[in-house]
CSV table of C-alpha atoms in Angstrom, one decimal:
chain,number,residue,atom,x,y,z
A,1,MET,CA,163.2,177.4,155.1
A,2,SER,CA,162.7,177.3,151.3
A,3,ALA,CA,160.8,174.4,148.9
A,4,ALA,CA,163.5,173.7,147.4
A,5,ALA,CA,166.0,174.1,150.1
A,6,GLN,CA,163.5,171.4,152.0
A,7,ASN,CA,164.4,169.3,148.7
A,8,GLY,CA,167.4,169.3,148.5
A,9,GLY,CA,166.1,171.7,145.2
A,10,ARG,CA,164.3,168.9,144.4
A,11,PRO,CA,164.3,168.3,141.1
A,12,GLY,CA,161.4,166.7,138.8
A,13,ALA,CA,161.6,165.5,135.2
A,14,ASN,CA,164.2,167.6,132.0
A,15,GLY,CA,165.2,169.4,134.9
A,16,ALA,CA,162.8,172.0,136.9
A,17,VAL,CA,163.1,172.2,140.9
A,18,ASP,CA,160.7,173.3,142.9
A,19,GLY,CA,160.6,176.7,144.1
A,20,ASP,CA,159.4,179.4,147.4
A,21,ALA,CA,157.2,177.9,150.3
A,22,PRO,CA,154.9,180.7,150.9
A,23,ASP,CA,155.6,183.4,153.6
A,24,GLU,CA,154.0,182.7,157.1
A,25,THR,CA,151.7,185.3,155.8
A,26,ASP,CA,150.5,184.9,152.8
A,27,ASN,CA,150.2,181.0,153.6
A,28,ALA,CA,148.8,181.7,156.5
A,29,ASN,CA,145.9,184.2,155.0
A,30,TYR,CA,145.0,182.3,151.8
A,31,PHE,CA,147.6,179.0,151.0
A,32,CYS,CA,146.9,177.5,154.0
A,33,GLU,CA,143.5,176.4,153.3
A,34,TYR,CA,144.3,174.1,150.0
A,35,ALA,CA,146.7,171.6,152.2
A,36,TYR,CA,143.5,170.0,152.6
A,37,LEU,CA,141.6,167.6,151.0
A,38,TYR,CA,138.8,168.4,152.3
A,39,HIS,CA,138.1,171.9,149.9
A,40,GLN,CA,139.8,170.3,147.2
A,41,MET,CA,136.4,167.7,147.4
A,42,ASP,CA,134.5,170.7,147.9
A,43,MET,CA,135.7,171.7,144.3
A,44,LEU,CA,136.1,169.6,143.0
A,45,GLU,CA,132.0,167.8,143.3
A,46,ASP,CA,131.4,171.5,142.3
A,47,ASN,CA,130.7,169.3,138.7
A,48,HIS,CA,129.5,172.7,136.9
A,49,ARG,CA,133.3,173.7,138.3
A,50,THR,CA,134.9,170.7,137.4
A,51,GLY,CA,132.5,169.5,133.9
A,52,THR,CA,133.8,172.7,131.7
A,53,TYR,CA,137.3,172.6,132.2
A,54,TYR,CA,136.4,168.4,131.7
A,55,ASN,CA,135.3,169.2,128.4
A,56,ALA,CA,137.2,172.4,127.5
A,57,ILE,CA,140.4,170.6,128.1
A,58,THR,CA,139.4,166.7,126.7
A,59,HIS,CA,137.0,167.9,123.7
A,60,ASN,CA,140.2,170.1,122.4
A,61,PRO,CA,142.4,167.7,122.0
A,62,SER,CA,144.1,169.3,119.5
A,63,SER,CA,145.1,172.4,122.0
A,64,PHE,CA,146.8,169.8,123.9
A,65,LYS,CA,147.9,166.5,121.3
A,66,GLY,CA,152.3,166.5,121.1
A,67,LYS,CA,152.3,170.0,124.6
A,68,ILE,CA,154.8,171.1,127.2
A,69,VAL,CA,151.5,172.6,129.7
A,70,LEU,CA,151.9,173.9,133.0
A,71,ASP,CA,149.2,173.6,135.3
A,72,VAL,CA,149.0,176.0,137.7
A,73,GLY,CA,148.0,175.6,141.7
A,74,ALA,CA,147.4,172.3,140.5
A,75,GLY,CA,145.9,171.2,143.6
A,76,SER,CA,145.4,167.6,143.7
A,77,GLY,CA,146.3,167.9,139.7
A,78,ILE,CA,142.9,167.2,138.6
A,79,LEU,CA,143.7,170.0,135.3
A,80,SER,CA,147.0,167.9,134.9
A,81,ILE,CA,145.6,164.5,134.3
A,82,PHE,CA,142.6,166.1,132.7
A,83,ALA,CA,145.8,167.8,130.3
A,84,ALA,CA,147.8,164.5,129.6
A,85,ASN,CA,144.3,162.1,129.0
A,86,ALA,CA,144.3,164.9,126.7
A,87,GLY,CA,148.2,164.1,124.9
A,88,ALA,CA,150.0,166.7,127.1
A,89,ARG,CA,153.4,165.8,125.8
A,90,HIS,CA,154.1,166.2,129.2
A,91,VAL,CA,152.7,168.6,131.7
A,92,TYR,CA,154.0,170.6,134.6
A,93,ALA,CA,152.1,171.0,137.9
A,94,VAL,CA,152.5,173.4,140.4
A,95,GLU,CA,151.2,173.5,143.8
A,96,ALA,CA,152.0,175.6,147.0
A,97,THR,CA,151.0,174.4,149.2
A,98,ASP,CA,152.0,170.3,150.6
A,99,MET,CA,148.5,168.7,148.9
A,100,ALA,CA,151.1,169.2,145.7
A,101,VAL,CA,152.7,165.3,147.6
A,102,ARG,CA,149.3,164.4,147.4
A,103,ALA,CA,148.9,165.3,143.8
A,104,ARG,CA,152.0,163.4,143.2
A,105,LYS,CA,150.4,160.1,144.8
A,106,ILE,CA,147.2,160.9,142.7
A,107,VAL,CA,149.0,161.4,139.3
A,108,ALA,CA,151.3,157.6,140.4
A,109,ALA,CA,147.8,156.0,141.1
A,110,ASN,CA,145.7,157.5,137.7
A,111,GLY,CA,149.1,155.7,135.6
A,112,LEU,CA,150.4,159.3,134.3
A,113,ALA,CA,153.9,159.7,137.2
A,114,ASP,CA,155.7,159.6,133.5
A,115,THR,CA,153.8,163.0,132.0
A,116,ILE,CA,153.0,164.8,135.5
A,117,THR,CA,155.7,166.5,137.7
A,118,VAL,CA,153.9,167.9,140.6
A,119,LEU,CA,157.1,170.6,141.6
A,120,GLN,CA,156.0,171.7,145.1
A,121,GLY,CA,156.5,176.3,145.4
A,122,THR,CA,155.0,179.5,143.4
A,123,VAL,CA,155.3,179.7,140.5
A,124,GLU,CA,156.9,182.9,140.7
A,125,THR,CA,160.1,180.4,142.0
A,126,VAL,CA,160.1,177.5,141.0
A,127,GLN,CA,162.4,177.0,137.2
A,128,LEU,CA,161.0,174.9,134.1
A,129,PRO,CA,163.5,173.6,132.2
A,130,CYS,CA,161.2,175.1,129.0
A,131,LYS,CA,158.8,177.5,127.6
A,132,VAL,CA,155.1,176.2,127.7
A,133,ASP,CA,152.9,175.6,124.4
A,134,VAL,CA,149.6,176.4,127.3
A,135,ILE,CA,148.5,177.3,130.1
A,136,VAL,CA,145.8,176.3,132.5
A,137,SER,CA,144.1,177.8,135.8
A,138,GLU,CA,141.4,177.0,138.2
A,139,TRP,CA,142.5,181.1,139.8
A,140,MET,CA,138.9,182.7,140.1
A,141,GLY,CA,138.1,184.1,143.1
A,142,TYR,CA,134.8,185.9,144.7
A,143,MET,CA,133.8,188.6,142.6
A,144,LEU,CA,136.5,186.5,140.2
A,145,LEU,CA,139.2,188.9,140.9
A,146,ARG,CA,139.5,187.8,145.3
A,147,GLU,CA,142.2,186.4,146.1
A,148,SER,CA,145.0,187.6,143.3
A,149,MET,CA,145.8,184.3,142.6
A,150,LEU,CA,145.0,185.5,138.1
A,151,ASP,CA,148.4,187.8,139.7
A,152,SER,CA,150.3,184.1,139.6
A,153,VAL,CA,148.8,183.1,136.5
A,154,LEU,CA,149.6,186.8,134.6
A,155,VAL,CA,153.6,186.1,135.8
A,156,ALA,CA,153.7,181.9,135.2
A,157,ARG,CA,152.7,183.6,131.2
A,158,ASP,CA,155.2,186.4,131.3
A,159,ARG,CA,158.4,184.1,132.2
A,160,PHE,CA,157.2,180.1,130.9
A,161,LEU,CA,154.4,180.7,127.9
A,162,LYS,CA,155.6,180.3,124.6
A,163,PRO,CA,155.1,183.3,122.0
A,164,GLY,CA,151.3,182.5,120.7
A,165,GLY,CA,150.6,180.3,123.7
A,166,ALA,CA,147.2,179.4,124.8
A,167,MET,CA,146.1,180.6,127.8
A,168,PHE,CA,142.7,178.2,129.7
A,169,PRO,CA,140.6,179.8,129.8
A,170,SER,CA,141.5,182.4,127.4
A,171,THR,CA,139.2,185.5,128.8
A,172,ALA,CA,136.9,186.4,131.9
A,173,THR,CA,134.5,189.0,132.7
A,174,LEU,CA,132.7,189.4,135.3
A,175,TYR,CA,129.2,190.6,135.2
A,176,LEU,CA,127.1,193.9,137.4
A,177,ALA,CA,123.1,192.9,137.7
A,178,PRO,CA,121.0,195.0,139.5
A,179,VAL,CA,118.4,192.7,142.8
A,180,GLY,CA,115.6,193.9,143.8
A,181,PRO,CA,113.9,193.1,147.0
A,182,CYS,CA,115.6,190.8,148.8
A,183,LYS,CA,115.6,189.9,152.3
A,184,THR,CA,119.6,189.1,152.4
A,185,ILE,CA,119.9,192.5,152.0
A,186,GLN,CA,116.7,193.7,154.7
A,187,ASP,CA,118.3,191.3,156.8
A,188,LYS,CA,121.4,193.2,157.1
A,189,PHE,CA,120.5,195.9,157.4
A,190,GLU,CA,118.3,195.6,159.9
A,191,GLN,CA,121.2,193.6,162.4
A,192,TRP,CA,123.0,197.4,161.2
A,193,GLN,CA,120.1,199.2,163.1
A,194,ALA,CA,119.5,197.1,165.8
A,195,GLU,CA,123.4,197.8,167.2
A,196,VAL,CA,122.2,201.3,167.6
A,197,GLU,CA,120.6,199.7,171.0
A,198,ARG,CA,122.9,197.3,171.2
A,199,TRP,CA,125.4,200.5,172.1
A,200,ASP,CA,123.3,202.5,173.8
A,201,GLN,CA,122.9,199.2,175.7
A,202,PHE,CA,126.8,198.9,176.3
A,203,ASP,CA,127.3,202.4,177.6
A,204,GLY,CA,124.6,202.5,179.7
A,205,ARG,CA,125.9,199.5,181.4
A,206,MET,CA,129.5,201.2,181.0
A,207,LYS,CA,128.4,203.8,182.5
A,208,GLY,CA,126.3,202.4,186.0
A,209,TRP,CA,128.0,199.8,186.6
A,210,TYR,CA,132.0,200.8,186.3
A,211,GLU,CA,131.7,204.8,186.3
A,212,VAL,CA,134.0,205.1,182.8
A,213,ASP,CA,132.5,206.5,179.7
A,214,TYR,CA,132.0,205.0,176.4
A,215,SER,CA,129.9,207.0,174.5
A,216,CYS,CA,133.3,208.9,172.5
A,217,MET,CA,133.9,205.7,170.6
A,218,LYS,CA,130.0,205.6,169.0
A,219,ASP,CA,130.1,206.7,166.3
A,220,GLU,CA,133.6,204.3,165.8
A,221,PHE,CA,131.6,201.3,167.3
A,222,MET,CA,128.4,202.0,164.0
A,223,ALA,CA,131.5,202.7,161.3
A,224,GLU,CA,133.1,199.2,162.2
A,225,GLN,CA,129.1,198.1,161.9
A,226,ARG,CA,128.2,199.7,159.4
A,227,ARG,CA,131.5,197.9,157.0
A,228,TYR,CA,130.1,194.2,158.1
A,229,PHE,CA,126.7,194.9,157.9
A,230,LEU,CA,126.4,197.9,155.1
A,231,GLU,CA,129.5,196.9,153.0
A,232,THR,CA,130.5,194.0,153.1
A,233,ALA,CA,129.9,191.7,149.6
A,234,THR,CA,127.8,188.9,150.8
A,235,TYR,CA,127.6,185.0,149.5
A,236,VAL,CA,124.2,184.1,147.9
A,237,THR,CA,122.8,181.9,145.5
A,238,LEU,CA,120.4,183.6,143.0
A,239,THR,CA,117.5,182.5,140.3
A,240,PRO,CA,116.3,184.8,137.9
A,241,LYS,CA,113.4,185.7,139.4
A,242,VAL,CA,115.4,188.6,141.8
A,243,VAL,CA,117.5,190.4,139.1
A,244,MET,CA,115.9,193.5,137.6
A,245,SER,CA,117.6,193.2,134.3
A,246,PRO,CA,120.0,191.2,132.6
A,247,GLY,CA,124.0,191.2,134.1
A,248,ARG,CA,125.8,194.1,131.5
A,249,PRO,CA,130.0,193.7,132.0
A,250,ILE,CA,131.9,195.9,133.8
A,251,MET,CA,135.0,194.4,132.9
A,252,GLU,CA,136.5,192.0,130.5
A,253,LEU,CA,140.4,190.2,130.8
A,254,ASP,CA,141.9,188.3,127.4
A,255,LEU,CA,143.8,186.8,129.7
A,256,HIS,CA,146.8,186.4,126.6
A,257,THR,CA,147.7,190.4,126.5
A,258,VAL,CA,145.9,191.5,130.4
A,259,SER,CA,149.0,193.0,132.9
A,260,LEU,CA,149.7,192.7,136.5
A,261,GLU,CA,150.0,196.6,136.8
A,262,GLU,CA,146.1,197.0,135.6
A,263,LEU,CA,145.3,194.1,138.3
A,264,LYS,CA,146.9,196.1,140.6
A,265,SER,CA,147.0,199.6,139.8
A,266,PRO,CA,143.8,200.8,137.9
A,267,SER,CA,144.2,204.5,135.8
A,268,ALA,CA,139.8,204.7,135.7
A,269,PRO,CA,137.1,202.9,137.1
A,270,SER,CA,135.6,200.4,134.4
A,271,SER,CA,132.0,201.0,133.7
A,272,CYS,CA,128.6,199.7,132.5
A,273,ILE,CA,125.3,200.8,131.5
A,274,ILE,CA,122.5,199.1,132.3
A,275,ARG,CA,119.2,200.1,131.5
A,276,ILE,CA,116.1,198.4,133.5
A,277,THR,CA,113.7,195.4,133.4
A,278,LYS,CA,110.7,196.0,136.1
A,279,ASN,CA,108.9,198.3,138.4
A,280,GLY,CA,110.9,198.0,141.5
A,281,GLU,CA,113.0,198.9,144.7
A,282,ILE,CA,116.2,197.6,143.3
A,283,ALA,CA,118.0,197.6,146.8
A,284,GLY,CA,121.0,196.6,145.9
A,285,PHE,CA,123.6,194.5,142.7
A,286,THR,CA,125.0,191.3,142.9
A,287,GLY,CA,128.3,190.7,141.1
A,288,TYR,CA,129.7,186.8,139.4
A,289,PHE,CA,131.5,186.4,136.0
A,290,ASP,CA,131.9,183.9,133.1
A,291,THR,CA,134.9,182.5,131.9
A,292,ASP,CA,135.5,181.6,128.3
A,293,PHE,CA,138.0,178.9,126.9
A,294,LYS,CA,139.0,179.2,122.9
A,295,GLY,CA,142.6,178.9,123.0
A,296,SER,CA,144.5,181.3,121.4
A,297,LYS,CA,145.3,183.1,117.7
A,298,ASP,CA,148.1,180.4,116.7
A,299,ASN,CA,146.0,177.5,118.3
A,300,PRO,CA,142.0,178.4,119.2
A,301,THR,CA,140.2,175.3,120.1
A,302,GLU,CA,137.4,173.3,118.0
A,303,GLU,CA,134.5,173.3,120.8
A,304,ASP,CA,134.3,176.6,122.6
A,305,ASN,CA,133.1,176.1,126.0
A,306,LYS,CA,132.3,178.6,128.5
A,307,LEU,CA,132.5,178.5,132.7
A,308,THR,CA,129.9,181.1,134.0
A,309,THR,CA,128.1,181.2,136.8
A,310,ALA,CA,125.2,183.7,136.8
A,311,PRO,CA,122.3,183.4,138.8
A,312,ASP,CA,120.9,180.6,137.7
A,313,ARG,CA,120.2,177.8,139.6
A,314,ALA,CA,120.0,175.2,137.5
A,315,SER,CA,123.7,175.8,137.6
A,316,SER,CA,125.3,177.0,140.9
A,317,THR,CA,128.6,176.8,141.5
A,318,HIS,CA,130.3,176.9,144.6
A,319,TRP,CA,131.7,180.9,144.2
A,320,GLY,CA,127.2,182.0,144.0
A,321,GLN,CA,127.9,185.6,143.6
A,322,GLN,CA,128.0,188.4,146.3
A,323,LEU,CA,125.7,190.8,146.7
A,324,PHE,CA,125.3,194.9,148.3
A,325,GLY,CA,122.8,196.2,149.5
A,326,PHE,CA,121.8,199.9,148.3
A,327,TYR,CA,120.8,201.8,150.9
A,328,PRO,CA,118.0,203.0,151.3
A,329,PRO,CA,117.2,200.7,148.3
A,330,LEU,CA,116.9,203.1,144.4
A,331,GLN,CA,113.4,203.7,142.7
A,332,GLY,CA,113.5,202.0,139.7
A,333,GLN,CA,110.7,201.8,136.3
A,334,GLN,CA,111.4,200.3,133.6
A,335,GLY,CA,113.4,201.7,131.1
A,336,ASP,CA,115.4,203.1,133.2
A,337,LEU,CA,119.3,203.6,133.0
A,338,LEU,CA,121.9,202.9,135.4
A,339,GLN,CA,125.3,203.6,135.5
A,340,CYS,CA,128.0,202.4,136.7
A,341,GLU,CA,131.0,203.2,137.7
A,342,MET,CA,133.5,200.0,140.0
A,343,THR,CA,137.3,200.9,140.9
A,344,ILE,CA,138.7,197.2,141.9
A,345,LEU,CA,141.9,197.6,143.8
A,346,ARG,CA,143.3,195.3,146.7
A,347,GLN,CA,142.3,195.8,150.4
A,348,LYS,CA,145.7,197.5,152.7
A,349,LYS,CA,145.2,194.7,155.1
A,350,ASN,CA,145.2,192.0,153.1
A,351,HIS,CA,146.1,192.3,148.9
A,352,ARG,CA,144.3,189.2,148.3
A,353,LEU,CA,140.8,190.5,149.4
A,354,LEU,CA,138.7,193.4,147.5
A,355,HIS,CA,138.0,197.3,148.0
A,356,LEU,CA,135.8,198.4,145.2
A,357,LYS,CA,134.9,202.2,145.2
A,358,THR,CA,131.6,202.4,143.5
A,359,LYS,CA,129.6,205.2,141.6
A,360,PHE,CA,125.7,204.8,140.3
A,361,ILE,CA,123.9,207.1,138.7
A,362,LEU,CA,119.9,206.6,137.6
A,363,THR,CA,118.8,208.5,134.7
A,364,ARG,CA,115.0,209.3,132.8
A,365,GLU,CA,113.6,209.7,130.4
A,366,GLY,CA,111.1,212.4,130.4
A,367,PRO,CA,107.7,212.6,128.5
A,368,GLU,CA,109.2,214.8,126.1
A,369,GLY,CA,112.3,213.8,126.2
A,370,GLY,CA,115.5,214.0,126.8
A,371,SER,CA,116.5,212.3,130.7
A,372,SER,CA,117.3,213.5,134.4
A,373,VAL,CA,119.5,211.8,137.2
A,374,VAL,CA,116.8,210.2,140.0
A,375,ASP,CA,118.7,209.1,141.9
A,376,ALA,CA,122.9,208.6,143.1
A,377,ARG,CA,125.0,206.5,144.9
A,378,GLU,CA,128.5,207.0,145.9
A,379,GLY,CA,130.1,204.6,148.0
A,380,GLN,CA,132.6,201.5,149.2
A,381,TYR,CA,132.1,197.9,149.5
A,382,TYR,CA,134.0,195.4,150.0
A,383,VAL,CA,134.7,191.8,149.3
A,384,ASP,CA,136.2,189.6,152.3
């Protein structure tokens, strides 16, 4: 039964109506964890995250004063409260999970029940009585696009945002950076190698104990383990000294113009070229993102704010970075160029997880000019 049906199509302020709950599979795979206060607390206590949103909203009162605001994936309602305190005329806070019930209590406890309407249901199915001037949302996942929440934000934009309205954040950029020797990458390789011995022991025991031959499964087992240990990203919090070069943008999104179809079915790989600044092994690469809060052309901010997840202990976030390995590592020299291509797809079994198809070419300039290919790799990685 939909949330709207359960509430009798529960109307909010000015005719807004709750929407449908997420389907059971999507709820189990994604939404359910956001219904717990402990998870909300983890995000709220990320001071860099929450503080950047606070500054982006409250330091730009002209972008919110007298405006109608939509908060997509409102959680506990913190961004809605920021917007109300910045002078918004009304805020519609849309939350798909039962956290919406708690958000209503939090809004009321802060004396904002007349300004903020909390709607429970997916933003694809709620009903608003009017178009909005501003959409705020904290939609970013690991590697920027994991969780695919941006899909819902773009649906909300296309359904509800007035022409010239503002998106907060307004742009998002995914970066890649090469990393040097790293214990995490080495450990994963050693763990994968240990699986060969583990399989041989298993196969021998099955033959010796039960006279059953499992050797036909070795290649499939090792493929499973390769994906788990060598092709799946690892969450890390890196320091700048591990990075072999400054990160370069491989994907830049304008939240006012990017289409849902571009995200779901990219027509071409994203690409960038990175100049290596240190000598030594390139053990892998890392992915991280920035978002900028600049409003729109018709409603620009007075103060620009940036949320970054770049390797930096001083401003680490709950997103950290995603780390991927090269097996074996590339052999880099200062001045080399690393050409990077990446196609970001959704995993077939769970569209909220990522499947990355990659191509890397390392080139080096010769002593008499011209450049040659030192190494080239094509592969795939997963962000689970």
